[in-house]
Amino acid sequence: MSLFDLGGKVAIVTGGNSGIGWGIAQGLAEAGAAVVIAARNEAKSAEAADALAKADYSALAVRCDVTDDE
């Protein structure tokens, strides 16, 4: 895993609270990155971030809609 060491890095995963995005978020966390779950559903994002935190990874949930220019 040292080849993929992301310690000290922050990864922002849009749509990271389910499906492929959730799998990506888990993989990035396992590689050492602090993960920001950015998605429209605030409650689901918080659940995803809590799941990562319970597994002793650094995670944060942020409400974000990438289709909204503002």
XYZ file of N, CA, C and O in Angstrom:
280
model
N 0.820 -1.191 0.000
C 0.000 0.000 0.000
C 0.864 1.254 0.000
O 0.364 2.339 -0.260
N 2.158 1.152 0.289
C 3.014 2.339 0.351
C 3.063 3.070 -0.989
O 3.241 4.282 -1.029
N 2.870 2.352 -2.067
C 2.833 2.984 -3.384
C 1.661 3.944 -3.491
O 1.733 4.948 -4.184
N 0.594 3.661 -2.757
C -0.617 4.468 -2.807
C -0.827 5.283 -1.536
O -1.952 5.651 -1.219
N 0.247 5.584 -0.801
C 0.135 6.312 0.460
C -0.353 7.737 0.224
O 0.279 8.515 -0.478
N -1.507 8.062 0.802
C -2.084 9.402 0.672
C -2.086 10.132 2.010
O -2.825 11.098 2.186
N -1.251 9.692 2.924
C -1.146 10.348 4.227
C -0.830 11.825 4.055
O -0.003 12.205 3.230
N -1.520 12.676 4.817
C -1.297 14.111 4.729
C -2.048 14.789 3.591
O -1.939 15.989 3.404
N -2.807 14.032 2.836
C -3.581 14.574 1.710
C -5.059 14.623 2.067
O -5.527 13.889 2.919
N -5.794 15.499 1.381
C -7.242 15.588 1.540
C -7.880 15.223 0.211
O -7.484 15.749 -0.831
N -8.858 14.339 0.244
C -9.575 13.929 -0.964
C -11.024 14.378 -0.840
O -11.687 14.088 0.156
N -11.527 15.081 -1.843
C -12.920 15.489 -1.885
C -13.631 14.555 -2.857
O -13.256 14.485 -4.032
N -14.625 13.844 -2.355
C -15.339 12.870 -3.175
C -16.772 13.356 -3.365
O -17.568 13.331 -2.430
N -17.088 13.817 -4.570
C -18.458 14.225 -4.845
C -19.303 12.969 -5.043
O -18.870 12.014 -5.687
N -20.479 12.971 -4.437
C -21.328 11.784 -4.500
C -20.761 10.640 -3.697
O -21.023 9.479 -3.982
N -19.990 10.960 -2.671
C -19.299 9.929 -1.903
C -20.114 9.250 -0.831
O -19.565 8.505 -0.030
N -21.423 9.491 -0.799
C -22.221 8.886 0.265
C -22.905 7.585 -0.146
O -23.582 6.961 0.661
N -22.717 7.134 -1.389
C -23.302 5.853 -1.819
C -22.650 5.372 -3.104
O -21.929 6.122 -3.764
N -22.918 4.139 -3.428
C -22.473 3.572 -4.704
C -20.978 3.632 -4.938
O -20.178 3.405 -4.028
N -20.622 3.939 -6.163
C -19.208 3.991 -6.553
C -18.464 5.052 -5.753
O -17.332 4.841 -5.320
N -19.108 6.204 -5.535
C -18.469 7.276 -4.764
C -18.107 6.833 -3.357
O -17.037 7.166 -2.843
N -18.998 6.059 -2.729
C -18.729 5.534 -1.391
C -17.534 4.585 -1.421
O -16.666 4.639 -0.560
N -17.470 3.741 -2.422
C -16.327 2.834 -2.560
C -15.022 3.592 -2.748
O -13.996 3.230 -2.174
N -15.069 4.651 -3.543
C -13.882 5.492 -3.754
C -13.472 6.151 -2.435
O -12.284 6.186 -2.085
N -14.454 6.693 -1.701
C -14.170 7.343 -0.417
C -13.498 6.371 0.548
O -12.520 6.717 1.218
N -14.008 5.145 0.609
C -13.408 4.134 1.486
C -11.974 3.830 1.071
O -11.085 3.752 1.910
N -11.748 3.652 -0.211
C -10.406 3.347 -0.696
C -9.416 4.467 -0.417
O -8.275 4.217 -0.014
N -9.848 5.699 -0.614
C -8.972 6.844 -0.346
C -8.658 6.950 1.140
O -7.515 7.239 1.525
N -9.660 6.698 1.982
C -9.433 6.716 3.432
C -8.455 5.619 3.832
O -7.532 5.860 4.626
N -8.622 4.433 3.276
C -7.719 3.317 3.582
C -6.288 3.634 3.157
O -5.334 3.163 3.765
N -6.143 4.459 2.121
C -4.813 4.846 1.650
C -4.236 5.999 2.468
O -3.124 6.438 2.218
N -5.010 6.498 3.450
C -4.473 7.502 4.361
C -4.981 8.917 4.172
O -4.604 9.809 4.937
N -5.807 9.156 3.172
C -6.304 10.515 2.937
C -7.393 10.872 3.943
O -8.168 10.013 4.370
N -7.452 12.143 4.299
C -8.618 12.672 5.012
C -9.671 12.875 3.931
O -9.380 13.445 2.880
N -10.874 12.391 4.155
C -11.888 12.375 3.104
C -13.020 13.358 3.408
O -13.553 13.380 4.517
N -13.373 14.152 2.404
C -14.535 15.026 2.474
C -15.610 14.413 1.585
O -15.397 14.243 0.379
N -16.732 14.042 2.195
C -17.871 13.511 1.457
C -18.720 14.712 1.055
O -19.309 15.373 1.906
N -18.755 15.024 -0.226
C -19.499 16.180 -0.725
C -20.648 15.690 -1.594
O -20.424 15.106 -2.653
N -21.884 15.923 -1.116
C -23.053 15.453 -1.852
C -24.276 16.279 -1.449
O -24.224 17.052 -0.495
N -25.369 16.103 -2.186
C -26.586 16.871 -1.929
C -27.311 16.437 -0.662
O -27.878 17.258 0.040
N -27.323 15.153 -0.383
C -28.066 14.635 0.763
C -27.202 14.731 2.027
O -26.323 13.904 2.270
N -27.486 15.749 2.822
C -26.674 16.023 4.005
C -26.698 14.879 5.018
O -25.659 14.527 5.584
N -27.856 14.288 5.234
C -27.976 13.199 6.216
C -27.186 11.968 5.780
O -26.463 11.365 6.584
N -27.298 11.587 4.505
C -26.557 10.425 3.997
C -25.049 10.674 4.035
O -24.268 9.770 4.337
N -24.658 11.905 3.739
C -23.237 12.251 3.777
C -22.696 12.167 5.195
O -21.585 11.664 5.419
N -23.485 12.637 6.159
C -23.074 12.562 7.558
C -22.934 11.105 7.996
O -21.982 10.757 8.715
N -23.856 10.249 7.571
C -23.770 8.821 7.891
C -22.497 8.207 7.310
O -21.824 7.411 7.967
N -22.178 8.575 6.081
C -20.972 8.042 5.429
C -19.716 8.511 6.163
O -18.806 7.717 6.430
N -19.662 9.797 6.497
C -18.504 10.333 7.218
C -18.392 9.686 8.595
O -17.283 9.355 9.046
N -19.521 9.476 9.272
C -19.509 8.814 10.580
C -18.995 7.381 10.473
O -18.240 6.918 11.332
N -19.396 6.688 9.406
C -18.926 5.310 9.203
C -17.410 5.280 9.031
O -16.734 4.401 9.588
N -16.875 6.228 8.292
C -15.417 6.296 8.124
C -14.741 6.641 9.448
O -13.715 6.049 9.800
N -15.321 7.587 10.178
C -14.743 7.987 11.461
C -14.748 6.816 12.454
O -13.779 6.637 13.200
N -15.811 6.020 12.456
C -15.892 4.859 13.344
C -14.831 3.819 12.996
O -14.416 3.039 13.846
N -14.406 3.805 11.731
C -13.337 2.903 11.305
C -11.961 3.545 11.517
O -10.950 3.053 11.033
N -11.945 4.669 12.259
C -10.718 5.386 12.632
C -10.059 6.121 11.463
O -8.848 6.260 11.414
N -10.876 6.581 10.512
C -10.390 7.413 9.420
C -10.859 8.844 9.638
O -11.856 9.093 10.316
N -10.169 9.786 9.044
C -10.549 11.185 9.133
C -11.540 11.506 8.021
O -11.243 11.302 6.841
N -12.731 12.004 8.399
C -13.772 12.258 7.399
C -14.658 13.420 7.820
O -14.851 13.670 9.010
N -15.200 14.101 6.826
C -16.075 15.242 7.024
C -17.155 15.209 5.955
O -16.875 14.872 4.801
N -18.372 15.582 6.331
C -19.474 15.653 5.366
C -19.770 17.118 5.055
O -19.829 17.945 5.957
N -19.953 17.421 3.775
C -20.279 18.781 3.332
C -21.404 18.696 2.312
O -21.333 17.902 1.367
N -22.454 19.507 2.503
C -23.542 19.554 1.528
C -23.052 20.310 0.305
O -22.514 21.406 0.399
N -23.223 19.699 -0.860
C -22.713 20.274 -2.094
C -23.527 19.756 -3.269
O -23.832 18.580 -3.345
N -23.884 20.678 -4.171
C -24.565 20.289 -5.403
C -23.704 20.767 -6.558
O -23.671 21.963 -6.867
N -22.979 19.867 -7.187
C -22.040 20.257 -8.235
C -22.753 20.745 -9.513
O -22.106 21.310 -10.387
N -24.057 20.562 -9.577
C -24.799 21.059 -10.748
C -25.223 22.510 -10.567
O -25.736 23.122 -11.511
N -25.043 23.070 -9.381
C -25.426 24.443 -9.069
C -24.201 25.347 -9.170
O -23.279 25.247 -8.373
N -24.182 26.247 -10.149
C -23.037 27.134 -10.356
C -22.727 28.010 -9.153
O -21.584 28.415 -8.937
N -23.730 28.353 -8.377
C -23.510 29.223 -7.220
C -22.862 28.449 -6.105
O -22.256 28.910 -5.232
